[in-house]
mmCIF file of C-alpha atoms in Angstrom:
data_model
loop_
_atom_site.group_PDB
_atom_site.id
_atom_site.type_symbol
_atom_site.label_atom_id
_atom_site.label_comp_id
_atom_site.label_asym_id
_atom_site.label_seq_id
_atom_site.Cartn_x
_atom_site.Cartn_y
_atom_site.Cartn_z
ATOM 1 C CA MET A 1 -18.127 13.732 4.806
ATOM 2 C CA VAL A 2 -14.978 11.348 3.953
ATOM 3 C CA LYS A 3 -12.194 12.509 6.672
ATOM 4 C CA TYR A 4 -10.079 11.470 4.001
ATOM 5 C CA LYS A 5 -8.512 10.922 0.429
ATOM 6 C CA ILE A 6 -6.797 7.311 0.124
ATOM 7 C CA ALA A 7 -4.888 6.900 -2.948
ATOM 8 C CA ALA A 8 -4.311 2.712 -3.516
ATOM 9 C CA VAL A 9 -1.524 0.748 -5.382
ATOM 10 C CA VAL A 10 -1.810 -1.932 -6.339
ATOM 11 C CA ALA A 11 0.208 -5.010 -7.555
ATOM 12 C CA GLU A 12 -1.137 -6.675 -10.970
ATOM 13 C CA PHE A 13 1.327 -9.353 -10.620
ATOM 14 C CA ASN A 14 -0.055 -11.640 -7.684
ATOM 15 C CA TYR A 15 -3.779 -10.555 -8.762
ATOM 16 C CA ASP A 16 -5.556 -13.135 -7.459
ATOM 17 C CA ILE A 17 -4.357 -11.837 -3.764
ATOM 18 C CA THR A 18 -3.876 -8.927 -4.385
ATOM 19 C CA GLN A 19 -8.069 -7.417 -5.837
ATOM 20 C CA MET A 20 -8.712 -9.407 -2.745
ATOM 21 C CA MET A 21 -6.508 -6.907 -1.042
ATOM 22 C CA LEU A 22 -8.631 -4.176 -2.372
ATOM 23 C CA GLU A 23 -12.126 -4.737 -2.008
ATOM 24 C CA LEU A 24 -10.752 -5.878 2.269
ATOM 25 C CA ALA A 25 -9.434 -1.910 2.589
ATOM 26 C CA THR A 26 -12.015 -0.297 0.185
ATOM 27 C CA ALA A 27 -14.820 -1.753 2.857
ATOM 28 C CA GLU A 28 -11.936 -1.350 4.940
ATOM 29 C CA ALA A 29 -11.189 2.417 4.135
ATOM 30 C CA LYS A 30 -14.906 3.037 3.923
ATOM 31 C CA ASN A 31 -15.975 1.731 7.502
ATOM 32 C CA ARG A 32 -13.934 4.616 9.191
ATOM 33 C CA ASP A 33 -14.820 6.836 7.481
ATOM 34 C CA CYS A 34 -12.533 7.223 4.540
ATOM 35 C CA GLU A 35 -12.511 6.241 0.758
ATOM 36 C CA ILE A 36 -10.180 5.403 -1.334
ATOM 37 C CA THR A 37 -10.508 8.133 -3.418
ATOM 38 C CA LYS A 38 -7.995 6.446 -6.926
ATOM 39 C CA VAL A 39 -6.536 3.445 -7.367
ATOM 40 C CA VAL A 40 -2.928 1.890 -10.030
ATOM 41 C CA ALA A 41 -2.138 -0.964 -10.784
ATOM 42 C CA VAL A 42 0.775 -0.749 -11.665
ATOM 43 C CA PRO A 43 2.919 -4.472 -12.605
ATOM 44 C CA GLY A 44 4.360 -4.684 -9.406
ATOM 45 C CA VAL A 45 6.162 -3.853 -6.027
ATOM 46 C CA PHE A 46 9.055 -2.381 -7.216
ATOM 47 C CA ASP A 47 7.336 -0.357 -9.569
ATOM 48 C CA MET A 48 5.303 1.632 -7.195
ATOM 49 C CA PRO A 49 7.724 3.882 -5.979
ATOM 50 C CA LEU A 50 7.372 6.022 -9.234
ATOM 51 C CA VAL A 51 3.249 5.305 -9.202
ATOM 52 C CA ILE A 52 3.671 6.452 -5.861
ATOM 53 C CA LYS A 53 5.672 9.251 -6.271
ATOM 54 C CA LYS A 54 3.656 10.877 -9.260
ATOM 55 C CA LEU A 55 0.492 10.659 -6.595
ATOM 56 C CA LEU A 56 2.686 12.618 -3.351
ATOM 57 C CA GLN A 57 3.366 15.533 -6.136
ATOM 58 C CA LYS A 58 -0.299 15.808 -7.213
ATOM 59 C CA ASP A 59 -0.739 16.247 -2.846
ATOM 60 C CA GLU A 60 -4.527 15.469 -2.992
ATOM 61 C CA TYR A 61 -4.113 12.164 -1.226
ATOM 62 C CA ASP A 62 -4.555 12.724 2.513
ATOM 63 C CA ALA A 63 -2.287 8.604 2.774
ATOM 64 C CA ILE A 64 -1.102 5.974 -0.018
ATOM 65 C CA ILE A 65 -1.375 2.413 0.532
ATOM 66 C CA THR A 66 0.805 -0.267 -1.436
ATOM 67 C CA LEU A 67 -0.757 -3.667 -1.561
ATOM 68 C CA GLY A 68 1.285 -6.308 -2.770
ATOM 69 C CA ALA A 69 2.125 -9.667 -2.152
ATOM 70 C CA VAL A 70 5.791 -10.957 -2.709
ATOM 71 C CA ILE A 71 6.072 -14.758 -3.090
ATOM 72 C CA GLU A 72 9.120 -16.551 -3.185
ATOM 73 C CA GLY A 73 10.667 -18.416 -5.933
ATOM 74 C CA ALA A 74 13.189 -20.698 -6.397
ATOM 75 C CA THR A 75 15.633 -17.355 -5.287
ATOM 76 C CA ASP A 76 15.869 -14.749 -3.792
ATOM 77 C CA HIS A 77 14.336 -12.213 -5.658
ATOM 78 C CA ASP A 78 12.002 -11.976 -3.142
ATOM 79 C CA GLN A 79 13.886 -10.704 -0.929
ATOM 80 C CA ILE A 80 15.583 -7.808 -2.984
ATOM 81 C CA VAL A 81 12.206 -6.633 -4.163
ATOM 82 C CA ALA A 82 10.997 -6.201 -1.101
ATOM 83 C CA GLN A 83 13.473 -4.815 0.690
ATOM 84 C CA HIS A 84 13.804 -2.068 -2.498
ATOM 85 C CA ALA A 85 11.360 -1.087 -2.245
ATOM 86 C CA SER A 86 9.873 -0.762 0.921
ATOM 87 C CA ARG A 87 13.249 0.997 1.418
ATOM 88 C CA LYS A 88 12.307 3.865 -1.025
ATOM 89 C CA ILE A 89 8.025 4.036 -0.379
ATOM 90 C CA ALA A 90 9.136 4.890 3.383
ATOM 91 C CA ASP A 91 11.827 7.561 1.895
ATOM 92 C CA LEU A 92 8.953 9.086 -0.065
ATOM 93 C CA ALA A 93 6.784 9.148 2.711
ATOM 94 C CA LEU A 94 9.775 11.557 4.983
ATOM 95 C CA GLU A 95 10.525 13.615 1.540
ATOM 96 C CA TYR A 96 6.853 14.539 0.965
ATOM 97 C CA ASP A 97 5.181 13.893 4.420
ATOM 98 C CA THR A 98 2.471 11.600 4.045
ATOM 99 C CA PRO A 99 1.833 8.976 4.970
ATOM 100 C CA VAL A 100 2.825 5.156 2.773
ATOM 101 C CA ALA A 101 1.546 2.835 4.594
ATOM 102 C CA LEU A 102 2.095 -0.591 3.969
ATOM 103 C CA GLY A 103 0.452 -3.187 2.551
ATOM 104 C CA ILE A 104 3.012 -5.463 1.227
ATOM 105 C CA THR A 105 2.753 -8.728 2.309
ATOM 106 C CA GLY A 106 6.172 -10.711 2.455
ATOM 107 C CA PRO A 107 9.013 -11.971 1.307
ATOM 108 C CA GLY A 108 9.804 -15.545 1.365
ATOM 109 C CA MET A 109 5.829 -16.549 1.786
ATOM 110 C CA THR A 110 3.720 -19.491 -0.283
ATOM 111 C CA ARG A 111 0.834 -18.224 -1.203
ATOM 112 C CA LEU A 112 -1.134 -19.799 0.445
ATOM 113 C CA ASP A 113 1.088 -17.897 2.772
ATOM 114 C CA ALA A 114 -0.394 -15.051 0.949
ATOM 115 C CA HIS A 115 -3.957 -16.281 0.880
ATOM 116 C CA ARG A 116 -4.152 -15.837 4.584
ATOM 117 C CA ARG A 117 -2.648 -12.742 4.742
ATOM 118 C CA VAL A 118 -4.743 -11.044 2.305
ATOM 119 C CA LYS A 119 -5.715 -9.276 6.094
ATOM 120 C CA ASN A 120 -3.180 -7.194 5.827
ATOM 121 C CA ALA A 121 -4.707 -5.609 3.728
ATOM 122 C CA LYS A 122 -6.973 -3.556 6.360
ATOM 123 C CA SER A 123 -4.046 -3.534 8.832
ATOM 124 C CA ALA A 124 -2.055 -0.823 5.849
ATOM 125 C CA VAL A 125 -5.743 1.595 5.712
ATOM 126 C CA GLU A 126 -5.944 1.333 9.518
ATOM 127 C CA ALA A 127 -2.506 2.265 9.298
ATOM 128 C CA ALA A 128 -2.607 5.467 6.543
ATOM 129 C CA ILE A 129 -5.245 6.809 8.132
ATOM 130 C CA LYS A 130 -3.873 6.568 11.940
ATOM 131 C CA MET A 131 -0.703 8.087 11.107
ATOM 132 C CA CYS A 132 -3.195 11.474 9.072
ATOM 133 C CA ASP A 133 -4.126 10.652 12.686
ATOM 134 C CA ARG A 134 -1.081 12.093 14.618
ATOM 135 C CA LEU A 135 0.539 14.249 11.846
ATOM 136 C CA LYS A 136 -2.108 16.476 12.441
ATOM 137 C CA GLU A 137 -2.009 16.745 16.175
ATOM 138 C CA ILE A 138 2.261 17.453 15.657
#
């Protein structure tokens, strides 16, 4: 029996990295007797909040994880994307009383840094599950 059903919202931008993140997240969920039952690909991290809101409105998932890699460019664009997306993601978790774990790496990192941080996807799953457990206790 599956302990929790989790949806994953995954950025297509930097897909080589985010696909590895999804694989690790899926394995971590299984190791913890949970399942990623829905995967939705979005163009980039900035596009995640709308899909997260639609998933939360369905009320079919115990938690949602976000997977993305915001890599530094020639401008401060990475800072803006990460800041605004993460803020809205946190707001949605509060609005819908459902854990939405931040598995987005960056900003301010190189592509090599992003590859090194792929394992953060496992931490997102762990955080989502811990929050589900904690909310049951309240």
